[in-house]
Every structure is written in structure tokens, then in C-alpha cells.
Amino acid sequence: MSAPVDPTTTPAWEKLTQLAADLQPDLRGWFATDPGRAERFSFTAADLYVDLSKNLVDDAVIAALVELGEQVGLAERRDAMYAGEKINVTENRSVLHTALRRPRTDSLVVDGTDVVVQVHEVLEAVYDFANRVRSGEWKGVTGAQIKTVVNIGIGGSDLGPVMVYEALKPYVQAGPECRFVSNIDPTDVVEKTADLNPATTLFIVASKTFTTLETLTNARMARDWLLAKLRDAGAVDGSERMDADAISKHFVAVSTALDKVAAFGIDPANAFGFWDWVGGRYSVDSAVGTSLAVALGPDNFADFLAGFNAIDRHFAQTPLASNVPALMGLLNVWYVNFFKAGSHAVLPYAQYLHRFAAYLQQLTMESNGKGVRTDGSEVVTETGEIFWGEPGTNGQHAFYQLIHQGTQLIPADFIAVATPAHPLKDGDADVHELFLANFFAQTKALAFGKTADEVRAEGTAEAIVPARVFPGNRPTTSIMAPALTPSVVGQLIALYEHITFTQGVVWGINSFDQWGVELGKQLAMQIAPAVAGDADALAAQDASTKALVSYYLANRDRG
Ligand code: F6P
């Protein structure tokens, strides 16, 4: 792979620097004098309607951002990713999550293997499993039908399935419900299994590496829980043979490491594979989504994948000047690098998307929270901003104050759908319309603000006029879709995947490794003996850690 282009040496960067210095943000004035602005800066990508017009840009800025994309080789890098080149250089891997959603009629040969064929073989196995669980053909050890599927995973093996399960609740078919255990805090597994009947519970252990401490610990605790409860109920006799039979009927796995699955005691016949070219945070559309295929049914899962694919095609085929993920990624670069924006809010006006920001935090921050470039050199600009958010309108009554009147520039994405899942009325008022009115009002208030004269005209006492002024010129992007369907959820995820990729390309970083999470994992294993009371291990710690562990040892009530 060629060395990354230093974006700051490009003519486009120079142009953007000048444009940023000269820019006098005036969204009020820009809209007043340019009736074509909203239309010119609004785009569609598959079912998504994306309005960029309330951003701090004019035609010259957009043109320079597009030039930046061209000059850092965005299209070439994108094509290299889609083709399976090993762009994840620190792990020497291809990055092929886009292959996970290609239709079976496609073909993509990488290292002599048609990965699309592989993908569809696994999908068929997942769908077959989902159908068997749904129909009751798959039975637990007592012969009872499965009523609850518990996905055990963390990070990419959890956040995607949880987020999508919540987002697509109206599409969950009658049949098994899903739960998700991720945290190694034992509270998680205890709470999630407290009211479950082991005879009707199936665990999916999802782990790309099948080495993750949290997941394997939780899986072992779940296995102990299952066997103990089944023994108490007299459903198994405690013999190795019956335990193995119970595990084979109540545990399946999703992993790239099928040997480790077998070592755990799960029959590899009950394991769904994926490949090292799928990053954990890009894996909800692989077998990691097995819990979703069970809950939503294969047809909905297929629609979900088709949604991703629609945006993949848009990103691959659309010129940069109207390529929505590329433009949104370049806009993020504009704010991070030219306006020192350190964070980015994502504000879905859809309660079902209440875990979307949490999902995006891993996608964006594990991808672009990097300080070195693909050739090992230090980055030359700021990189990955903090993504955060909550659904509107809850956020309005919590943190919007800071977005409206605080001293930091926080670009925000507003997301809403036209058709609600629940078209309820409050008297004559359509509640979804009230909800959307808030979406539109907030983006308007952020863009256009309220001047001191407008505040005065309301009869406000002069002393408090300044506190009631809204400066405006707070940038937002509005994303709308017809409804929150499986396809639209897939489209939204793919949109942000490609936004993230675009930013990574400009910054010259590898968005597909995550070495920054390793040190803490190693240290936890070193400190664990000290926490368990090993005096030598405790003595080896730094003074602060020693004091904290000692506090724990002195205060732990063992009941
Ligand atoms: O520690 C970070 C990480 O590797 C994530 O990238 C990944 O999604 C998560 O842990 C879980 O990993 P696995 O699926 O291998 O259990």
C-alpha cells in the first residue's frame, strides 16, 4: 500500500486554511440571500435524504473539501478496500465488511477465494439455524422450544446486535426474545438470567477472537448457571455425557476461531464462522448478527443487509461532489481540523435508535482514535473526535444548552423518519408530528439563533438580554428516511462506516486496528493476582494502584 498523503501538504488544505480564516459564518444571511442553498446542499443516498445546508460551508468550501478528498486519494483507497487489498497494514488484513452484504450474484475473488460465496454459505447456515429456532425444530435438552436467546459478547460482538435489536423492535417476530450480556460485572449475567428457564434458553457466544476475557468468563458463568439449574430441575443427571448434550443444545458460537470454540466445549457444528477481514466493530452484518436473524427472521435480516449494500454502492459509484458519506466525512474533517471541534453529537429523533450513539462510539472512536499513520509516522493533524448523543427530545432537556450557547463548536447530526412505528394522537395532535417539530425547531434554532434585538422585542429586561441571546451558526446535518425499516437501519450503519473511513483516509491512519485497547487488557491480567490478595503482586504495583487495591482488600465485605 502506498504511503499516506500528508493532507496538510495538499493545495486543497491550503485553500481550506484560507477559507476557514476568511469564513464569517452567517447562516441567516446565507439562507436569506441564496434561495437555492437548501436544495444545492441536500443529497440522497438510497433512502436517506441528507441536508447539509445548515453547515458552516459555502460552495467554495464544499469544492475545496472535495478537492481534498481527491488529493488524498479517497476514491483509490475506497476501491482498494472494496477490492480486498490489505489496507489494515498493522494486522496485514483485508477490510471487507462491504463483502458481507453483497448479493449472492456478485463475485469477489480475494487471495484465490470467492468471498461472496463464503459469505452466503455462512448466511445460509445462520438462516437455517434461525428458522429451526423460530419454528421449534431446535429443541433444548428437555425437548422444550427455545423462548430466549442470550447473546454473550462485548464491543463489536455486542453493540451492533443490541443497537439493531432495539432499533428494529417493531420487526421482531413472534417467537424468541433476545437478551444481551456483555459486561464482566457479574451483575450483567445475573440480572439477564434471573427470570429465565434454562430449558428454554439458548446462548450465542459471539467473539471474533474467542479469547476475550469478558465474553469467555460470562460464557463460563452462563454454562455453570445452565447446568446447575438443569441439574436442580432433574433435567440432567450431572454425567459428562448429559452435560455435553445440554451444552450442545443450549450453546452456539460465532467466531473466526472455530478451534477455540471447540476447546470451550461448543460443538463446531453449532458454530458460525466469519473471517479476519471483518473488524469487530464492522461485524453486525456477519454471523455476529445471528441473534438478530433469529429475532427478526431471515427475510428482515436480508433486507437489513440490502440496506448496507445500497449505501456501499452509493459510496462506490457516486462522484465525491454528491457522495453523501464522503461529504459528511470531509465535513467532519473541516470541523475537527479547521474549527478545533473535539466532539460530534448524533441525535436521533427516533426512540428506537436509543443505542445508536453508543454503537457509533465504537465504530468511530475505535477506528479513528489514532495518533500514528499507516506508515508508522506521527499524525500531522488532530484525528478522531468524540462521538456522543442521546435521542431527542430527551437530550433537549439535558445537554442541548451547551450546544446552543456553550463556547465549544459541536457539529450535530439529527436523524428522523417520516413514518412512525406508533402513529398515536394526543387529542387532535399527532404526537410524531410534535416530535418532528422539535427536530426541525432545534436545527433551526442552532442555525439561525436569536439576536439581542429579537430578545429585546419580546420585552426582556436589558440585564438578562445577553443570557437569552442564541448566537446561531451551530452546524447541523439533517438525515431523514421514510421509516425505520431493516433496510434503513442498515443504510444508516453503512453511512457512518464510510464517513469514518473517509476521515481515516484524510488523516492517513489505519481505521481498522485497535491496538489502543490492548495495554489495559494486559495490565488487568497482571493486577488480577494483587486484587486476589497476592502480596508480591501487590508490592509490584505503583503507589496509587497499591493504595486502591489495598482499599479494596480492606473494605470488601465477603458476606
Ligand atoms: O478490545 C477491543 C475489541 O477487540 C473490539 O475491537 C472487539 O469488538 C471486542 O474487543 C470484542 O472482541 P471479540 O469479538 O474478539 O470478543
PDB file of N, CA, C and O and ligand atoms in Angstrom, residues 154-157 207-209 212 280-281 362 366 514 517 521, ligand 1:
ATOM      1  N   ILE A 154     -18.986  -8.773  23.563  1.00  0.00           N
ATOM      2  CA  ILE A 154     -18.684  -7.409  24.016  1.00  0.00           C
ATOM      3  C   ILE A 154     -18.119  -6.624  22.842  1.00  0.00           C
ATOM      4  O   ILE A 154     -17.646  -7.219  21.855  1.00  0.00           O
ATOM      5  N   GLY A 155     -18.134  -5.303  22.936  1.00  0.00           N
ATOM      6  CA  GLY A 155     -17.626  -4.475  21.832  1.00  0.00           C
ATOM      7  C   GLY A 155     -18.425  -4.776  20.576  1.00  0.00           C
ATOM      8  O   GLY A 155     -19.661  -4.829  20.595  1.00  0.00           O
ATOM      9  N   GLY A 156     -17.743  -5.018  19.491  1.00  0.00           N
ATOM     10  CA  GLY A 156     -18.421  -5.265  18.227  1.00  0.00           C
ATOM     11  C   GLY A 156     -19.291  -6.514  18.247  1.00  0.00           C
ATOM     12  O   GLY A 156     -20.196  -6.651  17.428  1.00  0.00           O
ATOM     13  N   SER A 157     -19.032  -7.415  19.180  1.00  0.00           N
ATOM     14  CA  SER A 157     -19.828  -8.643  19.257  1.00  0.00           C
ATOM     15  C   SER A 157     -21.059  -8.447  20.130  1.00  0.00           C
ATOM     16  O   SER A 157     -21.749  -9.419  20.453  1.00  0.00           O
ATOM     17  N   SER A 207     -17.749 -14.026  19.660  1.00  0.00           N
ATOM     18  CA  SER A 207     -16.437 -13.427  19.887  1.00  0.00           C
ATOM     19  C   SER A 207     -15.575 -13.700  18.672  1.00  0.00           C
ATOM     20  O   SER A 207     -15.326 -14.861  18.341  1.00  0.00           O
ATOM     21  N   LYS A 208     -15.139 -12.627  18.032  1.00  0.00           N
ATOM     22  CA  LYS A 208     -14.300 -12.802  16.844  1.00  0.00           C
ATOM     23  C   LYS A 208     -13.082 -13.656  17.190  1.00  0.00           C
ATOM     24  O   LYS A 208     -12.768 -14.617  16.513  1.00  0.00           O
ATOM     25  N   THR A 209     -12.401 -13.315  18.270  1.00  0.00           N
ATOM     26  CA  THR A 209     -11.149 -13.992  18.620  1.00  0.00           C
ATOM     27  C   THR A 209     -11.362 -15.214  19.500  1.00  0.00           C
ATOM     28  O   THR A 209     -10.510 -16.079  19.592  1.00  0.00           O
ATOM     29  N   THR A 212     -11.600 -13.236  24.331  1.00  0.00           N
ATOM     30  CA  THR A 212     -11.919 -12.041  25.108  1.00  0.00           C
ATOM     31  C   THR A 212     -12.360 -12.412  26.523  1.00  0.00           C
ATOM     32  O   THR A 212     -13.307 -13.187  26.713  1.00  0.00           O
ATOM     33  N   GLY A 280     -14.273  -6.248  14.278  1.00  0.00           N
ATOM     34  CA  GLY A 280     -15.342  -6.465  15.256  1.00  0.00           C
ATOM     35  C   GLY A 280     -16.426  -5.405  15.157  1.00  0.00           C
ATOM     36  O   GLY A 280     -17.617  -5.699  15.157  1.00  0.00           O
ATOM     37  N   ARG A 281     -16.016  -4.144  15.021  1.00  0.00           N
ATOM     38  CA  ARG A 281     -16.999  -3.057  15.001  1.00  0.00           C
ATOM     39  C   ARG A 281     -17.692  -2.929  13.651  1.00  0.00           C
ATOM     40  O   ARG A 281     -18.536  -2.051  13.473  1.00  0.00           O
ATOM     41  N   GLN A 362     -18.062   3.078  19.319  1.00  0.00           N
ATOM     42  CA  GLN A 362     -17.024   2.095  18.997  1.00  0.00           C
ATOM     43  C   GLN A 362     -16.606   2.242  17.528  1.00  0.00           C
ATOM     44  O   GLN A 362     -15.410   2.262  17.209  1.00  0.00           O
ATOM     45  N   GLU A 366     -12.994   3.791  18.016  1.00  0.00           N
ATOM     46  CA  GLU A 366     -12.005   2.708  17.941  1.00  0.00           C
ATOM     47  C   GLU A 366     -11.341   2.731  16.559  1.00  0.00           C
ATOM     48  O   GLU A 366     -10.208   2.302  16.396  1.00  0.00           O
ATOM     49  N   GLN A 514      -6.893  -1.714  16.432  1.00  0.00           N
ATOM     50  CA  GLN A 514      -7.333  -1.142  17.719  1.00  0.00           C
ATOM     51  C   GLN A 514      -6.329  -1.490  18.803  1.00  0.00           C
ATOM     52  O   GLN A 514      -6.682  -2.022  19.843  1.00  0.00           O
ATOM     53  N   VAL A 517      -6.471  -0.649  22.776  1.00  0.00           N
ATOM     54  CA  VAL A 517      -7.235  -1.290  23.847  1.00  0.00           C
ATOM     55  C   VAL A 517      -6.437  -2.414  24.509  1.00  0.00           C
ATOM     56  O   VAL A 517      -6.901  -3.029  25.470  1.00  0.00           O
ATOM     57  N   LYS A 521      -5.857  -4.348  28.838  1.00  0.00           N
ATOM     58  CA  LYS A 521      -6.182  -5.778  28.980  1.00  0.00           C
ATOM     59  C   LYS A 521      -5.025  -6.509  29.631  1.00  0.00           C
ATOM     60  O   LYS A 521      -5.205  -7.314  30.542  1.00  0.00           O
TER      61      LYS A 521
HETATM   62  O1  F6P B   1     -10.877  -4.895  22.852  1.00  0.00           O
HETATM   63  C1  F6P B   1     -11.484  -4.356  21.751  1.00  0.00           C
HETATM   64  C2  F6P B   1     -12.072  -5.431  20.894  1.00  0.00           C
HETATM   65  O2  F6P B   1     -11.083  -6.156  20.282  1.00  0.00           O
HETATM   66  C3  F6P B   1     -13.046  -4.862  19.883  1.00  0.00           C
HETATM   67  O3  F6P B   1     -12.419  -4.399  18.758  1.00  0.00           O
HETATM   68  C4  F6P B   1     -13.933  -6.028  19.653  1.00  0.00           C
HETATM   69  O4  F6P B   1     -15.123  -5.668  19.009  1.00  0.00           O
HETATM   70  C5  F6P B   1     -14.135  -6.510  21.076  1.00  0.00           C
HETATM   71  O5  F6P B   1     -12.864  -6.330  21.665  1.00  0.00           O
HETATM   72  C6  F6P B   1     -14.575  -7.926  21.230  1.00  0.00           C
HETATM   73  O6  F6P B   1     -13.694  -8.810  20.608  1.00  0.00           O
HETATM   74  P1  F6P B   1     -14.113 -10.266  20.279  1.00  0.00           P
HETATM   75  O7  F6P B   1     -15.241 -10.239  19.320  1.00  0.00           O
HETATM   76  O8  F6P B   1     -12.882 -10.907  19.703  1.00  0.00           O
HETATM   77  O9  F6P B   1     -14.526 -10.951  21.561  1.00  0.00           O
END
